């Protein structure tokens, strides 16, 4: 049995059988087909190469039969040379079709991955802030990576595998029956001896693989939390590095032990499957040898059947688990569709207007707001990360009414938890009001396009977020085509240029994860510089100077004078 056949059998046997019990939503398969339509011609050509390769699998043993019976035994040197050349040519043709098919398979697979990843990423970007507060980042990344990869297997792996195995099996069994039905029947009777051990090994490896995945997930989560700046500070300040190391070592040791067990089972599987195939071949030689001696079959026929026998068990065992392979791919597609089916909570009107004015008056009129329930915004399959709540959350804002004239400074004062941050999130429509209305120049903010509304608003939060990029890249996030002169002007106004100008790399200095290479005050001033580049008509300050020392607070206040000038 070839290494490829053994591997395909192994992959089939170790697939998770639990997917068989999962039910697909109506229309899933029809929806999957739509993703394959752009690659229809590629898929057809790819499947044709798969069928041709299956035909070549049968052709070589038949040529071998002719070479022995009509060339070697009659001592026809010329025919031996011709047939040997033809066997070599078929091998080259088979290799060419294999490469040709792989190219089409790659085009289909990578194209599907690109389409699905792009759609999922774009759709996630359109979700409300409430969605991100309820859903694990790692789970979303898994949807974009692991599940998309699994989904593309439906076309490049499962579909081609089913077609290849069915065609190969039909051709091989038919050819073997024609050559010798006796050997074929005996070979098929030996199939249980081939399947049962591999089933047992497959179940053991499935269990070990699940344990390994769970442990690796725990280790990944641990590393994610401990290897960011905040996590590393907490570990060091509370004097727990040794405890963390022991915790990690314990799980790493378990993963290593599982790896050893899996490696041994893998070897047992490969040795066992090739041994059973060798036993089956021995039976074929024994029975076929007697038939050849009796004159029932020729020597060439015997060699052809044994060559075909090697190509029989791989497709048989793979097809015995084809439902698992198909369901695994389909479930991956369905998990991707779960994300794509999420409806954004912030919906823009079809006839929404573009907000272009600069001097803007803001009015809150009898505004009430309740945070949405988890089951309204989170993925059903991520309940462990965001367990759906069925109880309505109470109103966190009620009867809020005030007016902020254009160009004025309006302060909202209240204790922690009173809803100040929530109010600041309603204006740029990070959430929509439950009742009442927010208007800009007497027009409801829901009448404007979301993009133009948010382009008109700048926000400086209590903890300014900076990407792990250079200072210039963080600044240009507000204005992509900002010139260096514009950035310098904004930084001077934000009271941060004196610092940047002394840095060896200036604007090309990396700020570190979440800007941790800068102090709190420096991050705030850089965020204000970014806001100045955006030049919004409305500025929201959400406790922008909280937790700063007096010196930094003074510098930030000076920067805010420039940021707020002429703005609401």
Coordinates of C-alpha atoms in Angstrom, one line a residue:
X1 CA 0.0 0.0 0.0
X2 CA 1.3 3.4 -0.9
X3 CA 2.2 6.0 1.7
X4 CA -0.5 8.4 0.3
X5 CA -3.1 5.6 0.6
X6 CA -2.0 4.9 4.2
X7 CA -2.2 8.5 5.1
X8 CA -5.7 9.0 3.6
X9 CA -6.9 6.0 5.5
X10 CA -5.3 7.3 8.7
X11 CA -6.9 10.8 8.3
X12 CA -10.3 9.2 7.7
X13 CA -10.0 6.9 10.7
X14 CA -8.9 9.6 13.1
X15 CA -11.6 12.1 12.2
X16 CA -14.0 13.1 15.0
X17 CA -17.1 10.8 14.6
X18 CA -19.2 13.1 16.8
X19 CA -19.9 15.3 13.7
X20 CA -22.2 12.6 12.3
X21 CA -24.8 13.4 14.9
X22 CA -24.9 17.1 14.1
X23 CA -27.8 18.4 12.0
X24 CA -27.2 21.0 9.4
X25 CA -29.5 24.0 9.0
X26 CA -31.8 23.9 6.0
X27 CA -30.2 25.5 2.9
X28 CA -26.7 25.0 4.1
X29 CA -25.6 22.8 1.2
X30 CA -27.3 25.1 -1.3
X31 CA -25.5 28.0 0.3
X32 CA -22.1 26.2 0.1
X33 CA -22.7 25.5 -3.6
X34 CA -22.9 29.3 -4.3
X35 CA -19.4 29.7 -3.0
X36 CA -18.2 27.1 -5.5
X37 CA -19.9 28.8 -8.5
X38 CA -17.0 31.3 -9.2
X39 CA -14.7 28.3 -9.4
X40 CA -17.0 26.0 -11.4
X41 CA -14.6 25.6 -14.4
X42 CA -11.7 25.0 -12.0
X43 CA -13.6 22.4 -10.1
X44 CA -14.7 20.5 -13.2
X45 CA -11.1 20.5 -14.6
X46 CA -9.8 19.4 -11.1
X47 CA -12.3 16.5 -11.0
X48 CA -11.4 15.4 -14.5
X49 CA -7.7 15.2 -13.4
X50 CA -8.8 13.1 -10.4
X51 CA -10.7 10.7 -12.7
X52 CA -7.7 10.5 -15.1
X53 CA -5.4 9.7 -12.2
X54 CA -7.8 6.9 -11.1
X55 CA -7.7 5.5 -14.6
X56 CA -3.9 5.5 -14.6
X57 CA -3.9 3.6 -11.3
X58 CA -5.6 0.7 -13.1
X59 CA -3.7 1.0 -16.4
X60 CA -0.2 0.4 -14.9
X61 CA -1.0 -3.1 -13.5
X62 CA -2.7 -4.1 -16.8
X63 CA 0.4 -3.0 -18.7
X64 CA 2.5 -5.0 -16.3
X65 CA 0.3 -8.1 -17.1
X66 CA 0.9 -7.6 -20.8
X67 CA 4.7 -7.1 -20.2
X68 CA 5.0 -10.4 -18.4
X69 CA 2.6 -12.5 -20.4
X70 CA 3.4 -11.3 -23.9
X71 CA 6.9 -9.9 -23.4
X72 CA 9.0 -11.6 -20.7
X73 CA 7.6 -15.2 -20.9
X74 CA 7.7 -15.3 -24.8
X75 CA 11.1 -13.6 -24.6
X76 CA 9.9 -10.8 -26.9
X77 CA 12.6 -8.2 -26.1
X78 CA 11.1 -5.6 -28.5
X79 CA 7.7 -5.7 -26.8
X80 CA 9.3 -5.7 -23.3
X81 CA 11.1 -2.5 -24.3
X82 CA 8.0 -0.9 -25.7
X83 CA 5.8 -1.8 -22.7
X84 CA 8.5 -0.8 -20.2
X85 CA 8.7 2.6 -22.0
X86 CA 4.9 2.9 -21.9
X87 CA 4.9 2.1 -18.1
X88 CA 7.5 4.8 -17.5
X89 CA 5.6 7.2 -19.8
X90 CA 2.4 6.6 -17.8
X91 CA 4.3 7.3 -14.6
X92 CA 5.4 10.7 -16.0
X93 CA 1.8 11.4 -17.2
X94 CA 0.5 10.5 -13.8
X95 CA 2.9 12.9 -12.1
X96 CA 2.0 15.6 -14.6
X97 CA -1.7 15.2 -13.9
X98 CA -0.9 15.1 -10.2
X99 CA 0.9 18.5 -10.4
X100 CA -1.8 19.9 -12.7
X101 CA -4.6 18.8 -10.4
X102 CA -2.7 20.2 -7.3
X103 CA -2.4 23.6 -9.0
X104 CA -6.2 23.7 -9.6
X105 CA -6.8 22.4 -6.1
X106 CA -4.7 25.2 -4.7
X107 CA -6.4 27.8 -6.8
X108 CA -9.8 26.6 -5.6
X109 CA -8.8 26.2 -2.0
X110 CA -6.9 29.4 -1.6
X111 CA -9.6 31.3 -3.5
X112 CA -12.3 30.0 -1.1
X113 CA -10.2 30.8 1.9
X114 CA -9.7 34.3 0.6
X115 CA -13.4 34.8 -0.1
X116 CA -14.5 33.4 3.2
X117 CA -11.9 35.2 5.3
X118 CA -12.5 38.5 3.6
X119 CA -16.3 38.2 4.1
X120 CA -16.0 37.1 7.8
X121 CA -13.5 39.8 8.6
X122 CA -15.6 42.5 6.9
X123 CA -18.8 41.3 8.6
X124 CA -17.2 41.2 12.1
X125 CA -16.0 44.8 11.5
X126 CA -19.6 45.8 11.0
X127 CA -20.8 44.4 14.4
X128 CA -21.6 46.7 17.2
X129 CA -19.4 47.3 20.2
X130 CA -21.8 45.1 22.3
X131 CA -20.8 42.1 20.2
X132 CA -17.1 42.5 21.1
X133 CA -17.8 42.9 24.8
X134 CA -19.5 39.5 24.8
X135 CA -17.3 37.4 22.4
X136 CA -13.9 35.9 23.0
X137 CA -11.3 37.3 20.6
X138 CA -9.7 33.8 20.2
X139 CA -13.0 32.3 19.2
X140 CA -13.4 34.9 16.4
X141 CA -9.9 34.3 15.2
X142 CA -10.6 30.6 15.1
X143 CA -13.6 31.2 12.8
X144 CA -11.4 33.2 10.4
X145 CA -8.6 30.7 10.5
X146 CA -9.4 27.1 11.5
X147 CA -13.1 26.9 10.4
X148 CA -12.4 28.6 7.1
X149 CA -9.6 26.1 6.4
X150 CA -11.9 23.3 7.3
X151 CA -14.6 24.7 5.0
X152 CA -12.4 24.8 2.0
X153 CA -11.7 21.1 2.5
X154 CA -15.3 20.5 1.3
X155 CA -14.1 21.3 -2.2
X156 CA -10.4 20.5 -2.3
X157 CA -10.3 17.5 0.0
X158 CA -13.6 15.8 0.6
X159 CA -15.1 16.2 -2.9
X160 CA -12.0 15.2 -4.7
X161 CA -11.5 12.3 -2.2
X162 CA -15.0 10.9 -2.7
X163 CA -14.8 11.1 -6.5
X164 CA -11.3 9.7 -6.6
X165 CA -12.1 6.8 -4.2
X166 CA -15.4 5.9 -5.8
X167 CA -13.9 5.9 -9.3
X168 CA -10.8 4.0 -8.1
X169 CA -12.8 1.4 -6.2
X170 CA -15.2 0.8 -9.1
X171 CA -12.3 0.4 -11.6
X172 CA -10.1 -1.7 -9.3
X173 CA -12.9 -4.1 -8.2
X174 CA -14.3 -4.4 -11.7
X175 CA -10.8 -5.1 -13.2
X176 CA -10.0 -7.6 -10.4
X177 CA -13.3 -9.5 -10.9
X178 CA -12.6 -9.7 -14.6
X179 CA -9.0 -11.0 -14.0
X180 CA -9.9 -13.4 -11.1
X181 CA -13.2 -13.4 -9.2
X182 CA -11.7 -15.9 -6.7
X183 CA -8.9 -13.7 -5.5
X184 CA -11.2 -10.7 -5.5
X185 CA -13.7 -12.4 -3.2
X186 CA -11.0 -13.6 -0.8
X187 CA -9.5 -10.1 -0.8
X188 CA -12.8 -8.5 0.2
X189 CA -13.4 -11.1 2.9
X190 CA -10.2 -9.9 4.5
X191 CA -11.4 -6.4 4.7
X192 CA -12.7 -6.7 8.3
X193 CA -9.2 -7.7 9.5
X194 CA -8.1 -4.4 7.8
X195 CA -10.8 -2.2 9.3
X196 CA -11.2 -3.3 12.9
X197 CA -7.6 -2.6 14.1
X198 CA -7.6 0.8 12.4
X199 CA -10.9 1.7 13.9
X200 CA -9.6 0.9 17.4
X201 CA -6.4 2.9 16.9
X202 CA -8.4 5.7 15.3
X203 CA -10.6 6.0 18.5
X204 CA -7.6 6.1 20.7
X205 CA -6.0 8.8 18.7
X206 CA -9.2 10.8 18.6
X207 CA -9.4 10.8 22.4
X208 CA -5.7 11.8 22.7
X209 CA -6.1 14.5 20.0
X210 CA -9.0 16.1 21.9
X211 CA -7.1 16.1 25.1
X212 CA -4.1 17.6 23.3
X213 CA -6.3 20.4 21.7
X214 CA -7.8 21.2 25.1
X215 CA -4.5 21.4 26.8
X216 CA -2.9 23.5 24.0
X217 CA -5.9 25.8 24.1
X218 CA -5.4 26.3 27.9
X219 CA -1.6 26.9 27.3
X220 CA -2.4 29.4 24.5
X221 CA -4.8 31.3 26.7
X222 CA -2.3 31.4 29.5
X223 CA 0.5 32.7 27.2
X224 CA -1.9 35.3 25.7
X225 CA -2.8 36.7 29.1
X226 CA 0.7 36.5 30.6
X227 CA 2.8 37.7 27.6
X228 CA 1.0 41.0 27.2
X229 CA 2.4 44.0 29.1
X230 CA -0.4 44.2 31.7
X231 CA -0.2 40.4 32.4
X232 CA 3.6 40.5 32.7
X233 CA 3.4 43.4 35.1
X234 CA 0.8 41.6 37.3
X235 CA 2.8 38.4 37.4
X236 CA 6.0 40.2 38.4
X237 CA 4.5 42.7 40.9
X238 CA 2.7 39.9 42.7
X239 CA 5.8 37.7 42.7
X240 CA 4.2 34.7 41.0
X241 CA 6.7 33.8 38.1
X242 CA 7.6 30.5 39.7
X243 CA 4.0 29.5 40.2
X244 CA 3.2 30.5 36.6
X245 CA 6.2 28.5 35.4
X246 CA 5.1 25.4 37.3
X247 CA 1.5 25.7 36.1
X248 CA 2.8 25.9 32.5
X249 CA 5.3 23.1 32.9
X250 CA 2.6 20.7 34.3
X251 CA 0.4 21.2 31.2
X252 CA 3.4 21.2 28.8
X253 CA 4.4 17.8 30.3
X254 CA 1.0 16.4 29.7
X255 CA 1.1 17.6 26.1
X256 CA 4.5 15.9 25.7
X257 CA 3.2 12.6 27.2
X258 CA 0.2 12.7 24.9
X259 CA 2.6 13.4 22.0
X260 CA 4.6 10.3 22.8
X261 CA 1.5 8.1 23.0
X262 CA 0.1 9.6 19.8
X263 CA 3.5 9.0 18.0
X264 CA 3.5 5.3 19.1
X265 CA -0.1 4.8 18.1
X266 CA 0.6 6.4 14.7
X267 CA 3.5 4.0 14.2
X268 CA 1.4 1.1 15.3
X269 CA -1.3 2.2 12.9
X270 CA 1.0 2.5 9.9
X271 CA 2.9 -0.7 10.7
X272 CA -0.4 -2.6 11.3
X273 CA -2.1 -1.3 8.1
X274 CA 0.9 -2.2 5.9
X275 CA 1.2 -5.6 7.6
X276 CA -2.4 -6.4 7.0
X277 CA -2.0 -5.3 3.4
X278 CA 1.1 -7.5 3.1
X279 CA -0.9 -10.5 4.5
X280 CA -3.6 -9.9 2.0
X281 CA -1.0 -9.8 -0.7
X282 CA 0.4 -13.1 0.5
X283 CA -3.0 -14.7 0.3
X284 CA -3.4 -13.3 -3.2
X285 CA 0.0 -14.8 -4.2
X286 CA -0.9 -18.1 -2.5
X287 CA -4.3 -18.5 -4.2
X288 CA -3.2 -16.9 -7.4
X289 CA -0.1 -19.0 -7.5
X290 CA -2.2 -22.2 -7.4
X291 CA -4.5 -20.8 -10.1
X292 CA -1.5 -20.0 -12.3
X293 CA -0.1 -23.5 -11.8
X294 CA -3.5 -24.9 -12.8
X295 CA -3.6 -22.7 -15.8
X296 CA -6.7 -20.7 -14.7
X297 CA -4.8 -17.4 -14.8
X298 CA -1.5 -16.3 -16.2
X299 CA 1.6 -15.2 -14.2
X300 CA 1.0 -11.6 -15.6
X301 CA -2.6 -11.7 -14.3
X302 CA -1.4 -12.8 -10.9
X303 CA 1.1 -9.8 -10.7
X304 CA -1.6 -7.4 -12.0
X305 CA -4.1 -8.5 -9.3
X306 CA -1.6 -8.2 -6.5
X307 CA -0.7 -4.7 -7.8
X308 CA -4.4 -3.8 -7.9
X309 CA -4.9 -5.3 -4.4
X310 CA -2.6 -2.6 -3.0
X311 CA -4.9 0.0 -4.5
X312 CA -8.1 -1.6 -3.1
X313 CA -8.0 -1.2 0.7
X314 CA -7.2 2.6 0.8
X315 CA -10.4 3.7 -1.1
X316 CA -12.5 1.1 0.8
X317 CA -11.5 2.3 4.3
X318 CA -11.7 6.0 3.3
X319 CA -15.2 5.6 1.9
X320 CA -16.3 3.7 5.0
X321 CA -15.9 7.0 6.9
X322 CA -16.9 9.3 4.1
X323 CA -19.9 10.6 6.1
X324 CA -17.5 11.9 8.8
X325 CA -15.3 13.6 6.3
X326 CA -18.3 15.2 4.6
X327 CA -19.9 16.3 7.9
X328 CA -16.6 17.7 9.2
X329 CA -16.3 20.0 6.2
X330 CA -20.0 20.9 6.2
X331 CA -20.0 21.7 9.9
X332 CA -17.0 24.0 9.4
X333 CA -19.0 25.8 6.7
X334 CA -21.9 26.1 9.0
X335 CA -19.7 27.6 11.8
X336 CA -18.5 30.2 9.3
X337 CA -22.1 30.9 8.3
X338 CA -23.0 31.5 11.9
X339 CA -20.8 34.6 11.9
X340 CA -22.0 35.8 8.5
X341 CA -25.6 35.5 9.7
X342 CA -25.1 37.8 12.6
X343 CA -27.1 40.9 12.1
X344 CA -25.4 44.2 13.0
X345 CA -27.4 46.1 15.7
X346 CA -26.6 49.4 14.1
X347 CA -28.5 49.6 10.9
X348 CA -28.2 52.4 8.4
X349 CA -31.2 53.7 6.5
X350 CA -31.2 53.2 2.8
X351 CA -31.7 56.9 2.2
X352 CA -29.3 58.1 4.9
X353 CA -27.8 61.5 4.4
X354 CA -24.1 62.6 4.6
X355 CA -23.4 64.8 7.6
X356 CA -21.2 67.7 6.1
X357 CA -21.8 70.6 8.5
X358 CA -19.0 71.8 10.8
X359 CA -20.7 73.9 13.5
X360 CA -23.0 71.3 15.1
X361 CA -25.6 71.6 17.9
X362 CA -26.4 68.4 19.9
X363 CA -29.6 67.6 21.7
X364 CA -30.6 64.7 23.8
X365 CA -34.4 64.5 24.2
X366 CA -35.9 62.1 26.8
X367 CA -33.2 59.5 26.0
X368 CA -33.4 56.1 27.6
X369 CA -31.1 53.2 27.0
X370 CA -30.7 49.5 28.0
X371 CA -27.8 47.3 27.1
X372 CA -28.8 44.5 24.8
X373 CA -29.1 40.9 26.1
X374 CA -26.2 38.5 25.2
X375 CA -28.5 36.3 23.2
X376 CA -29.3 39.2 20.9
X377 CA -25.6 39.9 20.0
X378 CA -23.5 36.9 20.7
X379 CA -22.9 33.7 18.8
X380 CA -25.0 30.7 19.9
X381 CA -21.9 28.4 19.6
X382 CA -19.9 30.6 21.9
X383 CA -22.0 30.2 25.0
X384 CA -19.0 29.4 27.1
X385 CA -17.5 32.7 26.2
X386 CA -20.7 34.7 26.2
X387 CA -23.5 32.8 27.9
X388 CA -26.8 34.1 26.6
X389 CA -29.0 35.9 29.1
X390 CA -32.7 35.7 28.8
X391 CA -33.5 38.4 31.4
X392 CA -34.0 41.9 30.1
X393 CA -31.3 44.3 31.5
X394 CA -32.6 47.3 33.2
X395 CA -32.4 50.8 31.8
X396 CA -29.0 52.4 32.6
X397 CA -30.2 55.7 31.3
X398 CA -33.7 57.2 31.6
X399 CA -35.1 60.6 30.7
X400 CA -31.8 62.2 29.7
X401 CA -32.5 65.6 28.2
X402 CA -29.9 68.4 27.5
X403 CA -28.6 70.6 24.8
X404 CA -25.0 71.4 23.7
X405 CA -24.9 74.5 21.5
X406 CA -22.5 74.5 18.5
X407 CA -19.0 75.4 19.6
X408 CA -19.8 75.2 23.3
X409 CA -18.2 73.2 26.0
X410 CA -20.7 71.0 27.9
X411 CA -19.7 69.0 31.0
X412 CA -21.6 65.9 32.2
X413 CA -20.9 65.3 35.8
X414 CA -21.8 62.3 37.9
X415 CA -20.5 59.5 40.1
X416 CA -18.8 56.4 38.7
X417 CA -21.3 54.1 37.1
X418 CA -23.8 56.9 36.5
X419 CA -23.7 56.4 32.7
X420 CA -21.4 59.1 31.5
X421 CA -19.4 56.7 29.2
X422 CA -22.6 55.1 28.0
X423 CA -23.9 58.5 26.9
X424 CA -20.7 59.2 25.0
X425 CA -21.1 55.9 23.2
X426 CA -24.7 56.8 22.0
X427 CA -23.7 59.9 20.1
X428 CA -21.4 58.1 17.5
X429 CA -24.0 55.3 17.4
X430 CA -21.8 52.7 19.0
X431 CA -25.2 51.8 20.5
X432 CA -28.7 53.0 19.6
X433 CA -31.0 54.6 22.1
X434 CA -33.9 52.5 23.4
X435 CA -36.2 55.4 23.6
X436 CA -36.1 59.1 22.8
X437 CA -33.8 60.8 20.3
X438 CA -30.4 62.3 19.8
X439 CA -30.3 65.1 17.2
X440 CA -27.6 67.1 15.5
X441 CA -28.8 70.4 14.2
X442 CA -32.4 69.2 14.9
X443 CA -32.0 66.0 12.7
X444 CA -32.0 62.6 14.3
X445 CA -28.5 61.0 14.1
X446 CA -30.1 57.9 12.6
X447 CA -30.9 60.0 9.5
X448 CA -27.1 60.3 8.7
X449 CA -24.8 57.7 7.3
X450 CA -22.8 56.0 10.1
X451 CA -19.5 56.8 8.4
X452 CA -20.2 60.5 8.0
X453 CA -21.5 60.7 11.6
X454 CA -18.4 59.1 13.0
X455 CA -16.2 61.1 10.8
X456 CA -17.6 64.2 12.5
X457 CA -16.9 63.0 16.0
X458 CA -13.6 62.6 17.8
X459 CA -13.3 60.7 21.0
X460 CA -10.5 60.7 23.6
X461 CA -11.0 57.9 26.1
X462 CA -9.6 57.5 29.6
X463 CA -7.3 54.8 28.4
X464 CA -6.2 55.8 24.9
X465 CA -5.6 52.8 22.6
X466 CA -2.5 52.8 20.4
X467 CA -1.7 50.0 18.0
X468 CA 1.7 48.1 18.2
X469 CA 3.0 50.2 15.3
X470 CA 5.1 53.4 14.8
X471 CA 4.0 56.8 16.0
X472 CA 3.4 57.9 12.5
X473 CA 1.2 54.9 11.7
X474 CA -0.9 55.6 14.8
X475 CA -1.3 59.2 13.8
X476 CA -2.1 58.4 10.2
X477 CA -4.9 56.1 11.4
X478 CA -6.9 59.3 11.6
X479 CA -5.7 60.7 8.3
X480 CA -4.0 58.3 6.0
X481 CA -2.5 61.0 3.7
X482 CA -1.3 63.3 6.5
X483 CA 2.1 64.9 5.7
X484 CA 5.0 65.1 8.1
X485 CA 4.4 68.8 8.5
X486 CA 0.7 68.2 9.5
X487 CA 1.8 65.6 12.0
X488 CA 4.4 67.9 13.5
X489 CA 1.8 70.7 13.8
X490 CA -0.7 68.3 15.5
X491 CA 1.9 67.0 17.9
X492 CA 3.0 70.5 18.8
X493 CA -0.6 71.5 19.5
X494 CA -1.0 68.3 21.6
X495 CA 2.2 69.1 23.6
X496 CA 3.9 65.9 22.5
X497 CA 6.3 67.1 19.8
X498 CA 9.1 68.0 22.3
X499 CA 9.2 64.3 23.2
X500 CA 9.0 62.9 19.7
X501 CA 11.7 65.2 18.4
X502 CA 14.2 63.8 20.9
X503 CA 13.5 60.1 20.0
X504 CA 16.3 58.6 17.8
X505 CA 13.7 57.3 15.3
X506 CA 11.2 60.2 15.7
X507 CA 7.9 59.3 14.1
X508 CA 9.2 55.8 13.2
X509 CA 9.5 54.9 16.9
X510 CA 7.4 51.8 17.8
X511 CA 5.0 52.6 20.7
X512 CA 4.8 48.9 21.9
X513 CA 1.7 46.9 22.6
X514 CA -1.2 49.2 23.5
X515 CA 1.4 52.0 23.6
X516 CA 3.1 50.7 26.8
X517 CA 6.4 52.2 25.8
X518 CA 4.8 55.6 26.5
X519 CA 3.6 57.0 29.8
X520 CA -0.1 57.5 30.4
X521 CA 0.2 61.2 29.8
X522 CA 2.2 60.7 26.6
X523 CA -0.4 58.3 25.3
X524 CA -3.2 60.7 26.0
X525 CA -1.3 63.6 24.2
X526 CA -0.6 61.3 21.2
X527 CA -4.3 60.4 21.1
X528 CA -5.1 64.1 21.1
X529 CA -2.7 64.7 18.2
X530 CA -4.4 61.9 16.3
X531 CA -7.8 63.6 17.0
X532 CA -6.4 66.9 15.7
X533 CA -5.4 65.3 12.5
X534 CA -9.0 63.9 12.1
X535 CA -10.3 67.5 12.7
X536 CA -13.8 66.5 13.9
X537 CA -16.6 69.0 14.4
X538 CA -17.6 67.3 17.7
X539 CA -15.1 66.2 20.4
X540 CA -16.0 63.8 23.3
X541 CA -13.7 63.6 26.3
X542 CA -14.4 60.5 28.4
X543 CA -12.4 61.4 31.6
X544 CA -9.3 62.0 29.4
X545 CA -7.2 63.3 32.3
X546 CA -8.2 60.7 34.9
X547 CA -5.4 58.9 36.7
X548 CA -2.8 61.4 35.4
X549 CA -0.2 63.1 37.6
X550 CA -0.5 66.9 38.0
X551 CA 2.3 67.6 35.4
X552 CA 0.8 65.3 32.7
X553 CA -2.7 66.6 33.5
X554 CA -1.5 70.2 33.0
X555 CA 0.1 69.2 29.6
X556 CA -3.0 67.4 28.5
X557 CA -5.2 70.3 29.5
X558 CA -3.0 72.6 27.4
X559 CA -3.4 70.2 24.5
X560 CA -7.1 70.1 24.9
X561 CA -7.3 73.8 24.5
X562 CA -6.2 73.4 20.9
X563 CA -8.3 70.2 20.4
X564 CA -11.5 71.9 21.6
X565 CA -11.2 75.3 20.0
X566 CA -14.1 75.9 17.7
X567 CA -15.6 72.5 18.3
X568 CA -18.7 71.3 20.2

